[in-house]
Coordinates of C-alpha atoms and ligand atoms in Angstrom, one line a residue:
M2 CA 10.2 51.0 -43.7
T3 CA 8.6 47.8 -42.3
A4 CA 4.8 47.5 -41.9
T5 CA 3.3 45.2 -39.4
S6 CA -0.4 44.4 -39.1
H7 CA -1.7 43.2 -35.8
I8 CA -5.0 41.4 -35.2
I9 CA -6.7 41.9 -31.9
G10 CA -9.2 39.2 -31.0
L11 CA -12.2 39.9 -28.8
L12 CA -13.6 37.0 -26.8
L13 CA -17.1 38.3 -26.0
G14 CA -20.3 37.2 -24.3
T15 CA -23.4 39.4 -24.3
E16 CA -21.7 42.8 -24.4
E17 CA -22.2 45.0 -27.5
D18 CA -21.4 48.5 -26.1
W19 CA -17.7 48.5 -25.2
P20 CA -16.6 46.3 -28.1
A21 CA -18.2 48.7 -30.6
A22 CA -16.5 51.6 -28.8
F23 CA -13.1 49.9 -28.8
E24 CA -13.4 49.0 -32.5
E25 CA -14.4 52.5 -33.4
I26 CA -11.6 54.3 -31.5
L27 CA -9.0 51.9 -32.9
L28 CA -10.3 52.5 -36.4
R29 CA -10.3 56.3 -36.0
L30 CA -6.8 56.1 -34.5
G31 CA -5.4 54.5 -37.6
P32 CA -1.8 53.3 -38.1
I33 CA 0.8 54.0 -35.4
E34 CA 4.5 54.6 -35.9
G35 CA 7.0 52.7 -33.7
A36 CA 10.1 54.2 -32.2
D37 CA 12.2 52.8 -35.1
G38 CA 9.9 54.3 -37.7
S39 CA 8.1 51.0 -38.4
R40 CA 4.4 51.3 -39.3
H41 CA 1.8 49.3 -37.4
T42 CA -1.8 48.7 -38.3
F43 CA -4.5 47.1 -36.2
D44 CA -7.6 45.0 -37.0
C45 CA -10.2 43.8 -34.5
E46 CA -12.0 40.5 -34.9
R47 CA -14.6 38.9 -32.7
I48 CA -13.5 35.3 -31.9
T49 CA -15.9 32.4 -32.6
I50 CA -16.0 29.2 -30.6
E51 CA -15.2 26.0 -32.5
P52 CA -13.1 22.9 -32.2
F53 CA -9.4 23.6 -32.3
G54 CA -6.3 21.5 -32.7
L55 CA -3.8 22.1 -29.9
R56 CA -1.1 22.7 -32.6
D57 CA -3.2 25.0 -34.7
R58 CA -1.8 28.5 -35.1
P59 CA -4.1 31.3 -34.1
R60 CA -4.7 34.4 -36.1
Y61 CA -4.4 36.8 -33.2
D62 CA -1.5 38.7 -31.7
L63 CA -3.5 39.9 -28.6
V64 CA -6.8 38.8 -27.1
I65 CA -9.1 40.6 -24.8
D66 CA -11.1 37.9 -22.9
R67 CA -14.5 38.5 -21.4
L68 CA -15.8 35.0 -21.5
A69 CA -13.4 32.5 -20.1
Y70 CA -14.4 33.0 -16.5
W71 CA -17.6 31.0 -17.1
Y72 CA -17.2 29.4 -20.6
Y73 CA -14.5 26.7 -20.6
V74 CA -14.0 26.1 -24.3
P75 CA -12.4 29.6 -24.7
R76 CA -10.7 29.3 -21.4
E77 CA -8.8 26.2 -22.5
W78 CA -8.1 27.8 -25.9
L79 CA -6.6 30.8 -24.1
K80 CA -4.3 28.6 -22.2
K81 CA -3.2 26.9 -25.4
V82 CA -2.5 30.1 -27.2
A83 CA -0.7 31.6 -24.2
L84 CA 1.6 28.5 -23.8
M85 CA 2.1 27.5 -27.4
D86 CA 1.8 30.6 -29.5
G87 CA 2.8 33.5 -27.3
V88 CA -0.5 35.3 -27.9
Y89 CA -0.6 38.3 -25.6
L90 CA -3.5 38.1 -23.1
L91 CA -4.4 41.0 -20.8
N92 CA -5.1 38.6 -17.9
S93 CA -3.2 35.4 -17.3
P94 CA -5.8 32.6 -17.6
F95 CA -3.7 30.5 -15.3
T96 CA -3.8 32.7 -12.3
F97 CA -7.4 33.7 -12.9
Q98 CA -8.5 30.2 -12.7
S99 CA -6.6 29.3 -9.6
M100 CA -6.6 32.7 -7.7
E101 CA -10.2 33.3 -6.8
K102 CA -10.9 35.6 -3.9
H103 CA -9.5 33.3 -1.3
A104 CA -6.0 32.9 -2.9
A105 CA -5.9 36.6 -3.7
Y106 CA -6.7 37.4 0.0
C107 CA -3.9 35.0 1.1
A108 CA -1.4 36.6 -1.3
M109 CA -2.1 40.1 -0.2
M110 CA -2.1 39.2 3.5
R111 CA 1.3 37.6 2.8
L112 CA 2.5 41.0 1.5
G113 CA 1.2 42.7 4.7
L114 CA -1.8 44.4 3.2
K115 CA -4.7 45.3 5.5
V116 CA -7.1 42.6 4.3
P117 CA -9.8 42.4 7.1
E118 CA -9.6 39.3 9.4
T119 CA -11.0 36.3 7.4
V120 CA -11.8 32.7 8.3
L121 CA -12.7 29.9 5.9
V122 CA -15.4 27.6 7.3
P123 CA -16.2 24.1 6.0
F124 CA -19.3 23.5 3.8
K125 CA -22.6 23.5 5.5
N126 CA -24.0 20.7 3.4
P127 CA -22.2 17.4 2.7
V128 CA -20.0 17.5 -0.4
D129 CA -21.4 15.4 -3.2
N130 CA -18.9 12.6 -3.3
A131 CA -19.4 8.9 -2.3
R132 CA -16.2 9.2 -0.1
Y133 CA -17.5 12.1 1.9
A134 CA -19.4 10.4 4.7
Y135 CA -16.5 8.2 5.7
T136 CA -13.9 11.0 5.4
A137 CA -16.1 13.5 7.3
A138 CA -16.8 11.0 10.1
R139 CA -13.1 10.3 10.5
Y140 CA -11.5 13.7 9.9
N141 CA -14.0 16.6 10.1
R142 CA -13.6 18.2 13.5
P143 CA -16.8 19.7 14.9
F144 CA -16.5 23.5 15.2
D145 CA -18.2 26.3 17.1
L146 CA -19.4 28.7 14.4
E147 CA -20.5 31.2 17.1
A148 CA -17.1 31.2 18.7
I149 CA -15.4 31.9 15.4
A150 CA -17.8 34.8 14.8
A151 CA -17.3 36.1 18.3
Q152 CA -13.5 36.0 17.8
I153 CA -13.8 38.0 14.6
G154 CA -16.4 40.3 16.1
Y155 CA -19.7 41.6 14.8
P156 CA -20.7 42.9 12.4
L157 CA -19.1 40.6 9.9
Y158 CA -19.7 39.4 6.3
M159 CA -20.3 35.9 5.2
K160 CA -19.5 35.4 1.5
P161 CA -18.3 32.7 -0.9
Y162 CA -14.6 32.1 -1.1
D163 CA -14.7 32.6 -4.8
G164 CA -17.6 34.9 -5.1
G165 CA -18.8 37.5 -7.6
A166 CA -21.9 39.5 -8.3
W167 CA -22.9 39.5 -4.6
R168 CA -24.0 35.9 -4.8
G169 CA -24.4 34.6 -1.3
V170 CA -23.0 37.8 0.4
S171 CA -24.6 38.7 3.7
R172 CA -23.9 41.2 6.5
I173 CA -24.3 39.6 9.9
G174 CA -25.0 41.4 13.1
N175 CA -25.7 38.6 15.6
P176 CA -25.6 34.8 16.2
E177 CA -29.2 34.3 14.8
E178 CA -28.2 35.9 11.5
L179 CA -25.0 34.0 11.5
H180 CA -26.8 30.6 11.7
A181 CA -29.4 31.7 9.2
A182 CA -26.7 32.7 6.7
Y183 CA -24.6 29.6 7.3
D184 CA -27.7 27.3 6.9
A185 CA -28.5 29.0 3.6
S186 CA -25.0 28.7 2.3
G187 CA -25.6 25.0 1.5
E188 CA -23.0 23.8 -1.0
M189 CA -21.2 27.1 -1.2
L190 CA -17.8 27.4 0.6
M191 CA -17.8 30.5 2.8
H192 CA -15.5 33.0 4.4
L193 CA -16.4 35.0 7.5
Q194 CA -14.8 38.4 7.2
K195 CA -14.7 41.3 9.6
A196 CA -16.8 44.2 8.4
I197 CA -15.1 47.4 7.9
D198 CA -17.3 50.4 8.7
Y199 CA -15.9 52.5 5.9
D200 CA -16.1 56.2 5.1
V201 CA -15.6 55.7 1.4
F202 CA -15.7 52.8 -1.0
A203 CA -13.2 53.1 -3.8
R204 CA -13.5 50.9 -6.9
S205 CA -10.5 51.2 -9.1
L206 CA -10.4 50.0 -12.6
S207 CA -6.9 49.2 -13.9
I208 CA -6.0 48.8 -17.5
G209 CA -2.3 48.1 -18.0
A210 CA -0.3 50.9 -16.5
E211 CA -3.2 53.1 -15.7
T212 CA -5.8 53.1 -12.9
M213 CA -9.0 55.1 -12.5
V214 CA -10.1 55.3 -8.8
M215 CA -13.9 55.9 -8.6
S216 CA -16.2 56.6 -5.7
F217 CA -18.6 53.6 -5.5
Q218 CA -22.0 53.3 -3.8
P219 CA -22.6 49.5 -3.6
H220 CA -26.1 49.8 -2.4
Q221 CA -27.4 52.1 -5.3
P222 CA -28.9 50.6 -8.4
M223 CA -26.2 49.7 -11.0
H224 CA -26.5 52.9 -13.0
Q225 CA -25.8 55.1 -9.9
R226 CA -23.1 53.1 -8.3
Y227 CA -20.2 55.1 -9.8
A228 CA -20.4 58.7 -8.5
V229 CA -18.7 61.4 -10.5
D230 CA -16.4 62.8 -7.8
H231 CA -12.8 63.9 -8.3
S232 CA -11.8 64.5 -4.7
F233 CA -13.3 61.9 -2.5
L234 CA -10.0 60.6 -1.2
S235 CA -7.0 62.3 0.4
A236 CA -4.0 62.4 -1.8
Q237 CA -2.3 59.8 0.4
A238 CA -5.3 57.3 0.4
G239 CA -5.7 57.8 -3.3
A240 CA -2.1 56.9 -4.0
E241 CA -2.4 53.9 -1.7
V242 CA -5.4 52.6 -3.6
V243 CA -3.6 53.0 -6.9
T244 CA -0.5 51.2 -5.5
I245 CA -2.6 48.3 -4.1
S246 CA -4.5 47.9 -7.4
R247 CA -1.3 47.8 -9.5
L248 CA 0.4 45.6 -7.0
V249 CA -2.4 43.0 -7.1
N250 CA -2.3 43.1 -10.9
A251 CA 1.5 42.9 -11.3
F252 CA 1.7 40.1 -8.7
F253 CA -0.9 37.9 -10.6
K254 CA -0.1 39.2 -14.1
W255 CA -3.6 40.8 -14.5
E256 CA -3.9 43.8 -16.7
F257 CA -7.6 44.4 -16.9
N258 CA -9.1 44.1 -13.5
S259 CA -11.0 46.0 -10.9
C260 CA -10.2 46.3 -7.2
E261 CA -12.4 47.2 -4.3
T262 CA -11.0 48.9 -1.3
L263 CA -12.7 50.4 1.8
V264 CA -11.2 53.5 3.3
A265 CA -11.8 54.1 7.0
S266 CA -10.1 56.9 9.0
G267 CA -7.5 57.1 6.3
E268 CA -6.6 53.4 6.4
V269 CA -7.0 51.5 3.1
Y270 CA -8.5 47.9 3.3
P271 CA -8.6 45.8 0.2
I272 CA -11.7 43.5 0.1
D273 CA -12.2 42.3 -3.5
Y274 CA -9.7 42.3 -6.3
A275 CA -10.0 39.3 -8.5
N276 CA -12.5 40.4 -11.2
A277 CA -11.5 38.6 -14.4
C278 CA -14.2 40.4 -16.3
P279 CA -14.4 43.9 -14.8
D280 CA -17.5 45.9 -15.4
V281 CA -16.9 48.3 -18.3
A282 CA -20.5 48.8 -19.4
L283 CA -21.5 52.2 -20.7
T284 CA -24.6 52.1 -18.5
S285 CA -22.6 51.6 -15.3
L286 CA -19.3 53.5 -16.1
H287 CA -21.0 56.4 -17.9
Y288 CA -18.7 59.4 -17.3
Y289 CA -15.7 57.1 -17.0
F290 CA -16.5 55.1 -20.1
P291 CA -14.4 57.2 -22.5
W292 CA -11.4 56.9 -20.2
A293 CA -11.8 53.1 -20.1
M294 CA -12.1 52.7 -23.8
K295 CA -9.2 55.1 -24.6
T296 CA -7.0 53.3 -22.1
L297 CA -7.9 49.9 -23.4
V298 CA -6.8 51.0 -26.9
K299 CA -3.7 52.6 -25.5
W300 CA -2.6 49.5 -23.6
C301 CA -3.2 47.2 -26.6
V302 CA -1.4 49.4 -29.0
F303 CA 1.5 49.9 -26.7
T304 CA 1.8 46.2 -26.2
L305 CA 1.7 45.3 -29.8
V306 CA 3.9 48.1 -31.2
T307 CA 6.6 47.6 -28.6
G308 CA 6.5 43.8 -28.8
R309 CA 5.7 43.4 -25.1
R310 CA 5.8 39.7 -24.1
A311 CA 3.4 38.1 -21.6
K312 CA 5.0 36.6 -18.6
L313 CA 3.5 33.4 -17.4
D314 CA 5.6 32.9 -14.2
L315 CA 4.8 34.7 -11.0
E316 CA 8.2 35.4 -9.5
T317 CA 6.5 35.8 -6.1
D318 CA 9.9 35.8 -4.3
R319 CA 10.6 39.3 -5.3
Y320 CA 7.4 40.5 -3.6
F321 CA 7.9 38.3 -0.6
A322 CA 11.4 39.7 -0.1
I323 CA 10.0 43.1 0.5
A324 CA 7.2 41.7 2.8
D325 CA 9.9 40.0 4.9
E326 CA 12.3 42.9 5.0
P327 CA 12.9 43.5 8.8
G328 CA 12.4 47.1 9.9
M329 CA 10.6 48.2 6.8
S330 CA 7.5 50.3 7.5
Y331 CA 4.2 49.8 5.7
P332 CA 4.6 52.9 3.5
E333 CA 8.2 51.8 2.6
K334 CA 6.9 48.4 1.6
L335 CA 4.2 49.9 -0.5
K336 CA 6.8 52.0 -2.2
G337 CA 8.9 48.9 -2.9
Y338 CA 5.8 47.1 -4.3
R339 CA 4.9 50.1 -6.4
E340 CA 8.4 50.0 -8.0
L341 CA 8.0 46.3 -8.8
A342 CA 4.5 47.0 -10.3
D343 CA 5.7 49.9 -12.3
A344 CA 8.6 47.8 -13.6
Y345 CA 6.1 45.1 -14.6
F346 CA 3.9 47.5 -16.4
D347 CA 6.8 49.2 -18.0
S348 CA 5.1 52.4 -16.9
E349 CA 7.8 54.9 -17.9
R350 CA 8.1 53.5 -21.4
Y351 CA 4.3 53.5 -21.7
Q352 CA 4.2 57.2 -20.8
D353 CA 7.0 58.0 -23.2
F354 CA 5.3 56.0 -25.9
W355 CA 2.1 57.9 -25.7
A356 CA 3.6 61.3 -25.0
D357 CA 3.6 62.5 -28.6
K358 CA 0.4 60.7 -29.6
Q359 CA -1.8 61.4 -26.6
S360 CA -3.3 64.7 -27.7
R361 CA -4.3 63.2 -31.1
L362 CA -6.0 60.3 -29.3
D363 CA -7.7 62.7 -26.9
E364 CA -9.1 64.8 -29.8
I365 CA -10.3 61.6 -31.6
V366 CA -12.2 60.3 -28.5
L367 CA -13.6 63.7 -27.6
D368 CA -14.8 64.2 -31.2
W369 CA -16.4 60.8 -31.3
V370 CA -18.1 61.0 -27.9
A371 CA -19.5 64.5 -28.7
G372 CA -20.8 63.4 -32.0
P373 CA -23.8 61.5 -33.4
D374 CA -22.2 58.1 -33.7
F375 CA -21.7 57.9 -30.0
D376 CA -25.2 59.0 -29.3
Q377 CA -26.4 56.2 -31.5
L378 CA -24.3 53.7 -29.5
L379 CA -25.8 55.2 -26.3
I380 CA -29.4 54.7 -27.6
R381 CA -28.7 51.2 -28.8
T382 CA -27.2 50.2 -25.5
V383 CA -30.1 51.6 -23.5
Q384 CA -32.5 49.7 -25.8
L385 CA -30.7 46.5 -25.2
V386 CA -30.3 46.9 -21.4
Y387 CA -33.5 48.4 -20.2
P388 CA -37.3 47.8 -20.7
A389 CA -39.0 50.0 -23.2
D390 CA -40.8 52.2 -20.7
E391 CA -37.4 53.2 -19.2
H392 CA -35.6 54.1 -22.4
D393 CA -36.3 57.8 -22.3
K394 CA -35.2 58.1 -18.7
F395 CA -31.9 56.3 -19.2
I396 CA -31.1 57.9 -22.5
A397 CA -31.5 61.3 -20.8
H398 CA -29.5 60.1 -17.7
L399 CA -26.5 58.9 -19.8
R400 CA -26.6 61.9 -22.2
G401 CA -26.4 64.1 -19.1
L402 CA -23.3 62.3 -17.7
L403 CA -21.5 62.0 -21.0
G404 CA -22.3 65.6 -21.8
L405 CA -20.7 66.5 -18.5
W406 CA -17.6 64.4 -19.6
V407 CA -17.5 66.3 -22.9
R408 CA -17.6 69.7 -21.1
D409 CA -14.9 68.6 -18.6
E410 CA -12.7 67.1 -21.3
T411 CA -13.0 70.1 -23.6
A412 CA -11.9 72.3 -20.7
R413 CA -9.1 70.0 -19.9
L414 CA -7.7 69.9 -23.4
A415 CA -8.0 73.7 -23.8
T416 CA -5.8 74.2 -20.7
A417 CA -3.4 71.3 -21.5
Ligands
LIG504 N1 -15.3 43.1 5.0 C1 -16.3 43.9 4.5 N2 -16.6 45.1 5.1 C2 -17.6 45.9 4.7 N3 -18.3 45.6 3.6 C3 -18.0 44.5 2.9 C4 -17.0 43.6 3.3 N4 -17.0 42.5 2.5 C5 -18.0 42.8 1.6 N5 -18.6 43.9 1.9 C6 -19.8 44.5 1.1 O1 -20.4 43.5 0.4 C7 -20.3 43.7 -1.0 C8 -20.0 42.5 -1.8 O2 -18.8 41.8 -1.3 P1 -17.7 41.3 -2.3 O3 -17.3 42.4 -3.1 O4 -16.6 40.7 -1.5 O5 -18.5 40.2 -3.1 P2 -18.7 40.1 -4.7 O6 -19.6 38.9 -4.8 O7 -17.4 40.0 -5.3 O8 -19.4 41.4 -5.2 P3 -19.1 42.1 -6.6 O9 -19.1 41.1 -7.7 O10 -20.2 43.1 -6.7 O11 -17.8 42.8 -6.5 C9 -19.1 44.8 -1.1 O12 -19.3 45.5 -2.3 C10 -19.3 45.6 0.1 O13 -20.4 46.5 0.0
LIG505 MG1 -17.0 43.0 -4.9

């Protein structure tokens, strides 16, 4: 019998909560047997930043990256290990660098998704380049911002083409607000986007072949944004949100990403789906945190044991062929996209792989979350995240929600 040991590298910034959870679940899971009877063991290491030769061989078989979206040393290292060493990365660093919001909007519009009407407007302030004045004088056409906004219709959103964390996002109801927001945009490059007056906001977190669709309240404080609600969408809208999330990910080769969709009168509008470092904090995901950690472990283990290879090319033609198919209805196209996405994620094989191991993993995670070690993690996390006078409140808040998960999960496993 062969034995293979795999090293998973974690590329981390300020987070301590989920890496500790991930390491703990992996440790408790122990070795896994492959379909051919081979034995696989897993170790986790936190990657340090240092000079690297472009021909150096890395120690890692798979890397979970949480850093490269702002720190360029690891970003370039990731590209090197993806191209030269075949290290498995959950998100392609190539598409994440080039496919900010704007490119992702374009790609999904190209596939016929209901991305709200969006216009890119030139910078408000001059670009910092000696050639700008001449170029602008010669080639920048004056434009009528108010006319563009009127064409889209109020209310609308002005937001950076590559945004994140609500930086520079504003809701605009009239021409005065339009000019104020544009004047304030300065050196940021902005989209104007039609506002969708939605009934529900769905934020879905996808990890490999699985997706959790959660009801999201964007205007609540962080710890209350994800609502525990298991039936906030119709079955049809829920399935559509899952398909769109998987489609975006399969299209760009992203495997750890969150997607925001607005649902209005049963129609599903995607508005934000390029989050290289999706929020998986215990303090924001709370009830859904055990699912996220379990699924991250499942996807990494599946990938390593089955020898899944990362694909670096996009093969967009296969998606565009469906988009361009004459006479195909929107639901039929979604079905076609879903098949491509399921094939990319090897969904059936993933389900089969876990079928005989799932109940053991479920027990391990339930046992851990219900026990004292998890409570210690919860306390440590609150102490790191919140000021001292709020510790008691947030510890009680999180214990309540995780206690609810433990009760629901216990009941689920009892009937399974
Ligand atoms: N077209 C739209 N219709 C309605 N609401 C919108 C629209 N675009 C943005 N919003 C609102 O503005 C918020 C921020 O917009 P968006 O998600 O595009 O920016 P972001 O900077 O990526 O935010 P985050 O990092 O929190 O996801 C959304 O969560 C939503 O509440
Ligand atoms: Mg967003």
